[in-house]
Amino acid sequence: MFSAITRAEAALKAVCAHEFTRLHPDEVNPYLNPDYYDSRRRPSAVALIDKVFKRILELDGNPRNRGDYGGKAYIRHCMEDHNGQVPLWVLANHLSFGQTVWFFQVQSPAVRLAVAESFTGLYADTHDGPRRITIKRLDSIFNRLVFYRNLCAHDERCYCARYDGRANENVYQAIGDLGYLLDKDDYLELFGRFSALVARATSAMPSRRQAILSAMGVRERELADRAEIILRS
């Protein structure tokens, strides 16, 4: 699951960088301008700029900064050899998944729509049937995936974790989310591995079978049905 989420993270970084830069092609570091974000989310955008972007670029006035840019040679190269011009696609390499989602969620409606349309197009590229991926769906998907990505990264239990404490915000939902973001072959592989893991766990602990499935949000028959749906998509 972790590797699949990192692929989704990479896709979000690439699409956000492309769509934001496409609207501001001739400006130096336009992501530092709060006027280019959703005016309704301006305080959050300013916080992102000040606490994340300016810290990475060492423009925050912190005396602890030593000009090494967190040991990131690619940032130092841009700052020192290109007059401080750091393209967003370069900066994005230094962002966490959560910070990337934050960036997406404070974008102008035009950028957010363009990102959603890009993911819709990426889905269509590897599936037989189209699927419209909306801004609202992307917000929900990425909030969940950040939660499960952090659990995976810290070796915490995922199978019974519920995002935001809600019964329907479970690991099975997160597996389903990845179906919107990965190409068809990658998702088939992920879903096959997930199904095999569920089968091994429930076979090893038959007395806990229903409790395990319930904790994951899985209805047993759905696993086989969903695999067929993926193949036909």
GROMACS .gro file of C-alpha atoms in nm:
model
  233
    1MET     CA    1   0.000   0.000   0.000
    2PHE     CA    2   0.281   0.240   0.086
    3SER     CA    3   0.444   0.209  -0.256
    4ALA     CA    4   0.109   0.266  -0.427
    5ILE     CA    5   0.048   0.579  -0.222
    6THR     CA    6   0.393   0.713  -0.308
    7ARG     CA    7   0.307   0.674  -0.677
    8ALA     CA    8  -0.014   0.869  -0.621
    9GLU     CA    9   0.187   1.133  -0.434
   10ALA     CA   10   0.431   1.166  -0.725
   11ALA     CA   11   0.141   1.206  -0.967
   12LEU     CA   12  -0.015   1.482  -0.756
   13LYS     CA   13   0.316   1.669  -0.734
   14ALA     CA   14   0.369   1.649  -1.109
   15VAL     CA   15   0.015   1.754  -1.201
   16CYS     CA   16   0.001   2.040  -0.949
   17ALA     CA   17   0.339   2.174  -1.061
   18HIS     CA   18   0.238   2.156  -1.427
   19GLU     CA   19  -0.104   2.319  -1.392
   20PHE     CA   20   0.007   2.596  -1.154
   21THR     CA   21   0.311   2.684  -1.363
   22ARG     CA   22   0.106   2.677  -1.683
   23LEU     CA   23  -0.099   2.970  -1.549
   24HIS     CA   24   0.208   3.165  -1.436
   25PRO     CA   25   0.473   3.071  -1.694
   26ASP     CA   26   0.691   3.382  -1.700
   27GLU     CA   27   0.724   3.465  -1.332
   28VAL     CA   28   1.000   3.380  -1.088
   29ASN     CA   29   0.880   3.154  -0.806
   30PRO     CA   30   0.511   3.248  -0.848
   31TYR     CA   31   0.417   3.008  -0.568
   32LEU     CA   32   0.547   3.274  -0.324
   33ASN     CA   33   0.272   3.517  -0.428
   34PRO     CA   34  -0.038   3.478  -0.208
   35ASP     CA   35  -0.250   3.650  -0.472
   36TYR     CA   36  -0.224   3.340  -0.690
   37TYR     CA   37  -0.417   3.123  -0.446
   38ASP     CA   38  -0.785   3.096  -0.362
   39SER     CA   39  -0.878   3.426  -0.196
   40ARG     CA   40  -1.109   3.238   0.039
   41ARG     CA   41  -0.813   3.033   0.163
   42ARG     CA   42  -0.564   3.321   0.178
   43PRO     CA   43  -0.462   3.277   0.547
   44SER     CA   44  -0.388   2.910   0.483
   45ALA     CA   45  -0.197   2.994   0.164
   46VAL     CA   46   0.012   3.255   0.347
   47ALA     CA   47   0.090   2.998   0.616
   48LEU     CA   48   0.201   2.750   0.349
   49ILE     CA   49   0.425   3.012   0.187
   50ASP     CA   50   0.579   3.130   0.513
   51LYS     CA   51   0.613   2.800   0.698
   52VAL     CA   52   0.702   2.570   0.409
   53PHE     CA   53   0.818   2.740   0.091
   54LYS     CA   54   1.020   3.022   0.249
   55ARG     CA   55   1.176   2.780   0.495
   56ILE     CA   56   1.288   2.549   0.215
   57LEU     CA   57   1.432   2.842   0.020
   58GLU     CA   58   1.580   2.991   0.340
   59LEU     CA   59   1.390   3.316   0.291
   60ASP     CA   60   1.225   3.307   0.632
   61GLY     CA   61   1.493   3.502   0.819
   62ASN     CA   62   1.571   3.209   1.046
   63PRO     CA   63   1.927   3.257   1.178
   64ARG     CA   64   1.968   2.879   1.197
   65ASN     CA   65   1.968   2.854   0.818
   66ARG     CA   66   2.323   2.805   0.697
   67GLY     CA   67   2.284   2.821   0.322
   68ASP     CA   68   2.281   2.444   0.279
   69TYR     CA   69   1.908   2.428   0.198
   70GLY     CA   70   1.848   2.122   0.411
   71GLY     CA   71   2.126   1.936   0.234
   72LYS     CA   72   1.929   1.945  -0.093
   73ALA     CA   73   2.189   2.010  -0.364
   74TYR     CA   74   1.922   2.074  -0.627
   75ILE     CA   75   1.775   2.359  -0.421
   76ARG     CA   76   2.117   2.508  -0.353
   77HIS     CA   77   2.205   2.486  -0.723
   78CYS     CA   78   1.896   2.685  -0.822
   79MET     CA   79   1.937   2.943  -0.546
   80GLU     CA   80   2.306   3.004  -0.610
   81ASP     CA   81   2.345   2.944  -0.985
   82HIS     CA   82   2.007   3.058  -1.117
   83ASN     CA   83   1.952   3.377  -0.919
   84GLY     CA   84   1.715   3.215  -0.674
   85GLN     CA   85   1.481   3.079  -0.939
   86VAL     CA   86   1.350   2.746  -0.816
   87PRO     CA   87   1.086   2.593  -1.047
   88LEU     CA   88   0.788   2.444  -0.870
   89TRP     CA   89   0.863   2.097  -1.009
   90VAL     CA   90   1.202   2.119  -0.836
   91LEU     CA   91   1.062   2.254  -0.510
   92ALA     CA   92   0.795   1.982  -0.507
   93ASN     CA   93   1.064   1.719  -0.454
   94HIS     CA   94   1.119   1.869  -0.109
   95LEU     CA   95   0.752   1.869  -0.009
   96SER     CA   96   0.589   1.602   0.202
   97PHE     CA   97   0.268   1.441   0.081
   98GLY     CA   98   0.069   1.642   0.333
   99GLN     CA   99   0.228   1.967   0.217
  100THR     CA  100   0.153   1.881  -0.144
  101VAL     CA  101  -0.212   1.818  -0.059
  102TRP     CA  102  -0.216   2.147   0.131
  103PHE     CA  103  -0.084   2.322  -0.181
  104PHE     CA  104  -0.357   2.162  -0.393
  105GLN     CA  105  -0.632   2.255  -0.150
  106VAL     CA  106  -0.546   2.627  -0.137
  107GLN     CA  107  -0.521   2.665  -0.515
  108SER     CA  108  -0.750   2.886  -0.717
  109PRO     CA  109  -1.062   2.717  -0.852
  110ALA     CA  110  -0.908   2.724  -1.202
  111VAL     CA  111  -0.599   2.530  -1.095
  112ARG     CA  112  -0.800   2.283  -0.887
  113LEU     CA  113  -1.030   2.215  -1.180
  114ALA     CA  114  -0.733   2.169  -1.414
  115VAL     CA  115  -0.577   1.919  -1.172
  116ALA     CA  116  -0.902   1.723  -1.150
  117GLU     CA  117  -0.932   1.719  -1.529
  118SER     CA  118  -0.573   1.598  -1.559
  119PHE     CA  119  -0.645   1.304  -1.329
  120THR     CA  120  -0.960   1.230  -1.529
  121GLY     CA  121  -0.745   1.219  -1.842
  122LEU     CA  122  -0.478   1.003  -1.680
  123TYR     CA  123  -0.746   0.754  -1.576
  124ALA     CA  124  -0.887   0.741  -1.929
  125ASP     CA  125  -0.541   0.670  -2.071
  126THR     CA  126  -0.525   0.322  -1.916
  127HIS     CA  127  -0.891   0.225  -1.877
  128ASP     CA  128  -1.151   0.125  -2.132
  129GLY     CA  129  -1.428   0.328  -1.971
  130PRO     CA  130  -1.405   0.695  -1.869
  131ARG     CA  131  -1.447   0.809  -1.511
  132ARG     CA  132  -1.488   1.173  -1.416
  133ILE     CA  133  -1.273   1.263  -1.117
  134THR     CA  134  -1.402   1.574  -0.941
  135ILE     CA  135  -1.229   1.827  -0.717
  136LYS     CA  136  -1.442   1.713  -0.424
  137ARG     CA  137  -1.344   1.351  -0.479
  138LEU     CA  138  -0.975   1.439  -0.499
  139ASP     CA  139  -0.998   1.629  -0.170
  140SER     CA  140  -1.151   1.326   0.001
  141ILE     CA  141  -0.909   1.082  -0.159
  142PHE     CA  142  -0.594   1.273  -0.073
  143ASN     CA  143  -0.700   1.346   0.285
  144ARG     CA  144  -0.746   0.973   0.341
  145LEU     CA  145  -0.427   0.874   0.164
  146VAL     CA  146  -0.215   1.117   0.367
  147PHE     CA  147  -0.356   0.958   0.682
  148TYR     CA  148  -0.277   0.601   0.571
  149ARG     CA  149   0.057   0.699   0.423
  150ASN     CA  150   0.168   0.832   0.761
  151LEU     CA  151   0.052   0.516   0.936
  152CYS     CA  152   0.252   0.304   0.691
  153ALA     CA  153   0.560   0.524   0.727
  154HIS     CA  154   0.558   0.482   1.104
  155ASP     CA  155   0.483   0.108   1.098
  156GLU     CA  156   0.147   0.154   1.267
  157ARG     CA  157  -0.154  -0.069   1.215
  158CYS     CA  158  -0.353   0.024   0.908
  159TYR     CA  159  -0.609  -0.253   0.883
  160CYS     CA  160  -0.829  -0.124   1.167
  161ALA     CA  161  -0.748   0.248   1.149
  162ARG     CA  162  -1.030   0.488   1.064
  163TYR     CA  163  -0.956   0.828   0.916
  164ASP     CA  164  -1.124   1.101   1.122
  165GLY     CA  165  -1.280   0.828   1.338
  166ARG     CA  166  -1.555   0.758   1.085
  167ALA     CA  167  -1.677   0.405   1.025
  168ASN     CA  168  -1.671   0.435   0.645
  169GLU     CA  169  -1.323   0.595   0.637
  170ASN     CA  170  -1.138   0.264   0.643
  171VAL     CA  171  -0.844   0.097   0.475
  172TYR     CA  172  -1.068  -0.068   0.215
  173GLN     CA  173  -1.191   0.276   0.115
  174ALA     CA  174  -0.829   0.390   0.079
  175ILE     CA  175  -0.756   0.090  -0.144
  176GLY     CA  176  -1.054   0.192  -0.355
  177ASP     CA  177  -0.925   0.550  -0.369
  178LEU     CA  178  -0.605   0.434  -0.534
  179GLY     CA  179  -0.810   0.295  -0.821
  180TYR     CA  180  -0.875   0.653  -0.931
  181LEU     CA  181  -0.506   0.744  -0.935
  182LEU     CA  182  -0.306   0.442  -1.052
  183ASP     CA  183  -0.298   0.297  -1.400
  184LYS     CA  184  -0.509  -0.014  -1.448
  185ASP     CA  185  -0.228  -0.271  -1.437
  186ASP     CA  186  -0.073  -0.123  -1.123
  187TYR     CA  187  -0.409  -0.115  -0.951
  188LEU     CA  188  -0.490  -0.473  -1.047
  189GLU     CA  189  -0.160  -0.580  -0.893
  190LEU     CA  190  -0.229  -0.380  -0.575
  191PHE     CA  191  -0.582  -0.515  -0.541
  192GLY     CA  192  -0.465  -0.871  -0.599
  193ARG     CA  193  -0.203  -0.839  -0.326
  194PHE     CA  194  -0.458  -0.684  -0.091
  195SER     CA  195  -0.708  -0.964  -0.155
  196ALA     CA  196  -0.440  -1.229  -0.097
  197LEU     CA  197  -0.340  -1.063   0.230
  198VAL     CA  198  -0.701  -1.059   0.348
  199ALA     CA  199  -0.737  -1.428   0.259
  200ARG     CA  200  -0.420  -1.523   0.449
  201ALA     CA  201  -0.518  -1.326   0.757
  202THR     CA  202  -0.870  -1.465   0.777
  203SER     CA  203  -0.750  -1.821   0.711
  204ALA     CA  204  -0.489  -1.795   0.986
  205MET     CA  205  -0.746  -1.669   1.238
  206PRO     CA  206  -1.081  -1.821   1.141
  207SER     CA  207  -1.243  -1.733   1.472
  208ARG     CA  208  -1.160  -1.366   1.411
  209ARG     CA  209  -1.253  -1.371   1.044
  210GLN     CA  210  -1.558  -1.147   1.061
  211ALA     CA  211  -1.395  -0.908   1.306
  212ILE     CA  212  -1.096  -0.863   1.073
  213LEU     CA  213  -1.315  -0.803   0.769
  214SER     CA  214  -1.531  -0.558   0.961
  215ALA     CA  215  -1.229  -0.367   1.091
  216MET     CA  216  -1.104  -0.324   0.734
  217GLY     CA  217  -1.444  -0.228   0.597
  218VAL     CA  218  -1.453  -0.534   0.369
  219ARG     CA  219  -1.759  -0.731   0.269
  220GLU     CA  220  -1.614  -1.063   0.159
  221ARG     CA  221  -1.816  -1.102  -0.159
  222GLU     CA  222  -1.714  -0.752  -0.266
  223LEU     CA  223  -1.352  -0.859  -0.314
  224ALA     CA  224  -1.434  -1.096  -0.599
  225ASP     CA  225  -1.692  -0.860  -0.748
  226ARG     CA  226  -1.456  -0.566  -0.738
  227ALA     CA  227  -1.181  -0.757  -0.913
  228GLU     CA  228  -1.423  -0.826  -1.200
  229ILE     CA  229  -1.523  -0.459  -1.213
  230ILE     CA  230  -1.159  -0.352  -1.235
  231LEU     CA  231  -1.096  -0.592  -1.522
  232ARG     CA  232  -1.393  -0.452  -1.713
  233SER     CA  233  -1.309  -0.086  -1.645
   0.00000   0.00000   0.00000
